[in-house]
Amino acid sequence: MANMNKIAVLTSGGDSPGMNAAIRAVARTCMFNDKECVGVMRGYEGLIDGDFVTLDRAAVGGIIHRGGTILRTARSDRFKTPEGREQAVAKMREAGIDGLVVIGGDGSFHGAKALHEMGFPTVGIPGTIDNDITGTDETIGFDTAVNTALQAIMKLRDTASSHERLFIVEVMGRNAGFLALEVAVASGAEYAVVPELPLSIGNLCKLLRNSHDEHRSHTLIILAEGVMPASEMRDKLQDTGGYDARVTVLGYIQRGGAPTSFDVVLATRMGAFATEGLLIGKSGVMVGNINHKLVFSDLERAWSEHKSLSPELLSLINKMN
Ligand code: ADP
């Protein structure tokens, strides 16, 4: 195993709250082990350009509770080409970098895996609000996004019940329903409509009819963005069942804000674990939190294995309805 003296860290893909805490943990763990740490600006774009900054103690001071990422993030088409990746490795070698920590989602992990296969030691940390990564129970940012959505929905509920209205709240999550399901349980919503469990508009109208018959003060549907846009669902409910629903799309506010204590602790644990892993020769793996214990699993699992929604949470929506 090559001697590991200098470790780089980058954030890539969509940002998520807690990424800064992970960057800080990587840098501080390097210092603890008398190693150097550099940050890479703008994800793989900065890697190709050799855009590195020194991450000493001061550089990562005061960032633990800040949302976003101080290293910025970007999508990089150049990195998807062999030439781009070769230039990135050459820039790292030139700068004396021996190992890399990639904080991001499954797209970023494809890139991390490619670096590993080129013989460059690389370890991944799952950072996305979508929680759609196999190999970890939670990704960094998920808990914060759930809480942000919950805060917004609590305000909507006041209006929804005052006017006896039907509300559709669209939350993020890409093609997965983790965020929608968690938010639905946390907000006491009547229905969660997620990509993993298709619910026809006809069936939804039937269910709504029942809840209408029970004279509820209001009805809340949490819709995952991966199913359809909330405006489309509103139109379909109008056409099929004559319902007049109000629509709220939470959008990017779900990605911002200060991370919750859960995300800060998770990010700090994962940052330290990933760095220590690199130092003992790990590569081609990502850190996961499984049953409260940190483990490494092959990066490829992140996109090749399906991660299922919790059947327990799904059944809770019905039970609590
Ligand atoms: P996320 O990491 O949040 O899923 P993206 O899917 O946008 O975000 O991926 C982030 C970046 O990872 C891309 O812009 C690209 O540079 C890199 N990447 C994605 N897929 C690949 C791939 N197959 N090979 C190499 N790099 C990739």
mmCIF file of C-alpha atoms in Angstrom, residues 7-16 18-28 37-47 49-56 58-61 63 66-75 97 100-104 125:
data_model
loop_
_atom_site.group_PDB
_atom_site.id
_atom_site.type_symbol
_atom_site.label_atom_id
_atom_site.label_comp_id
_atom_site.label_asym_id
_atom_site.label_seq_id
_atom_site.Cartn_x
_atom_site.Cartn_y
_atom_site.Cartn_z
ATOM 1 C CA ILE A 7 -5.862 13.429 1.144
ATOM 2 C CA ALA A 8 -8.250 15.442 -1.016
ATOM 3 C CA VAL A 9 -11.991 15.881 -0.520
ATOM 4 C CA LEU A 10 -14.671 17.069 -2.955
ATOM 5 C CA THR A 11 -18.442 17.511 -3.055
ATOM 6 C CA SER A 12 -20.268 16.598 -6.256
ATOM 7 C CA GLY A 13 -23.769 16.469 -7.725
ATOM 8 C CA GLY A 14 -26.647 17.984 -5.766
ATOM 9 C CA ASP A 15 -25.685 19.676 -2.500
ATOM 10 C CA SER A 16 -27.171 18.536 0.808
ATOM 11 C CA GLY A 18 -24.320 18.386 6.367
ATOM 12 C CA MET A 19 -21.761 18.264 3.551
ATOM 13 C CA ASN A 20 -19.710 20.959 5.299
ATOM 14 C CA ALA A 21 -19.623 18.938 8.507
ATOM 15 C CA ALA A 22 -18.304 15.977 6.477
ATOM 16 C CA ILE A 23 -15.612 18.156 4.836
ATOM 17 C CA ARG A 24 -14.563 19.411 8.266
ATOM 18 C CA ALA A 25 -14.425 15.846 9.630
ATOM 19 C CA VAL A 26 -12.186 14.694 6.759
ATOM 20 C CA ALA A 27 -9.826 17.648 7.286
ATOM 21 C CA ARG A 28 -9.694 17.303 11.068
ATOM 22 C CA CYS A 37 -5.782 17.745 3.547
ATOM 23 C CA VAL A 38 -6.814 19.689 0.456
ATOM 24 C CA GLY A 39 -10.269 20.614 -0.784
ATOM 25 C CA VAL A 40 -11.206 20.365 -4.456
ATOM 26 C CA MET A 41 -13.410 23.196 -5.726
ATOM 27 C CA ARG A 42 -16.543 22.455 -7.841
ATOM 28 C CA GLY A 43 -16.439 18.661 -7.707
ATOM 29 C CA TYR A 44 -14.924 16.794 -10.639
ATOM 30 C CA GLU A 45 -14.646 20.040 -12.627
ATOM 31 C CA GLY A 46 -12.093 21.359 -10.125
ATOM 32 C CA LEU A 47 -10.335 18.003 -10.078
ATOM 33 C CA ASP A 49 -8.530 21.842 -13.505
ATOM 34 C CA GLY A 50 -6.370 21.180 -10.437
ATOM 35 C CA ASP A 51 -8.379 23.733 -8.449
ATOM 36 C CA PHE A 52 -7.190 22.782 -4.958
ATOM 37 C CA VAL A 53 -7.321 24.699 -1.657
ATOM 38 C CA THR A 54 -5.505 23.880 1.557
ATOM 39 C CA LEU A 55 -7.846 22.697 4.284
ATOM 40 C CA ASP A 56 -6.077 23.478 7.512
ATOM 41 C CA ALA A 58 -8.831 27.425 10.272
ATOM 42 C CA ALA A 59 -10.209 26.717 6.797
ATOM 43 C CA VAL A 60 -12.791 24.329 8.214
ATOM 44 C CA GLY A 61 -13.538 26.413 11.320
ATOM 45 C CA ILE A 63 -18.607 25.626 8.932
ATOM 46 C CA ARG A 66 -23.619 25.777 7.594
ATOM 47 C CA GLY A 67 -25.822 24.415 4.804
ATOM 48 C CA GLY A 68 -24.548 23.940 1.248
ATOM 49 C CA THR A 69 -20.871 23.206 0.652
ATOM 50 C CA ILE A 70 -17.898 25.565 1.016
ATOM 51 C CA LEU A 71 -16.153 23.622 -1.770
ATOM 52 C CA ARG A 72 -19.089 24.292 -4.130
ATOM 53 C CA THR A 73 -20.420 21.544 -6.319
ATOM 54 C CA ALA A 74 -20.898 21.031 -10.043
ATOM 55 C CA ARG A 75 -21.886 18.524 -12.666
ATOM 56 C CA ILE A 97 -2.397 13.842 -3.433
ATOM 57 C CA LEU A 100 -9.639 11.115 -2.436
ATOM 58 C CA VAL A 101 -12.928 11.340 -0.529
ATOM 59 C CA VAL A 102 -15.974 11.936 -2.749
ATOM 60 C CA ILE A 103 -19.097 13.292 -1.030
ATOM 61 C CA GLY A 104 -22.165 12.974 -3.258
ATOM 62 C CA ILE A 125 -19.556 9.377 1.496
#
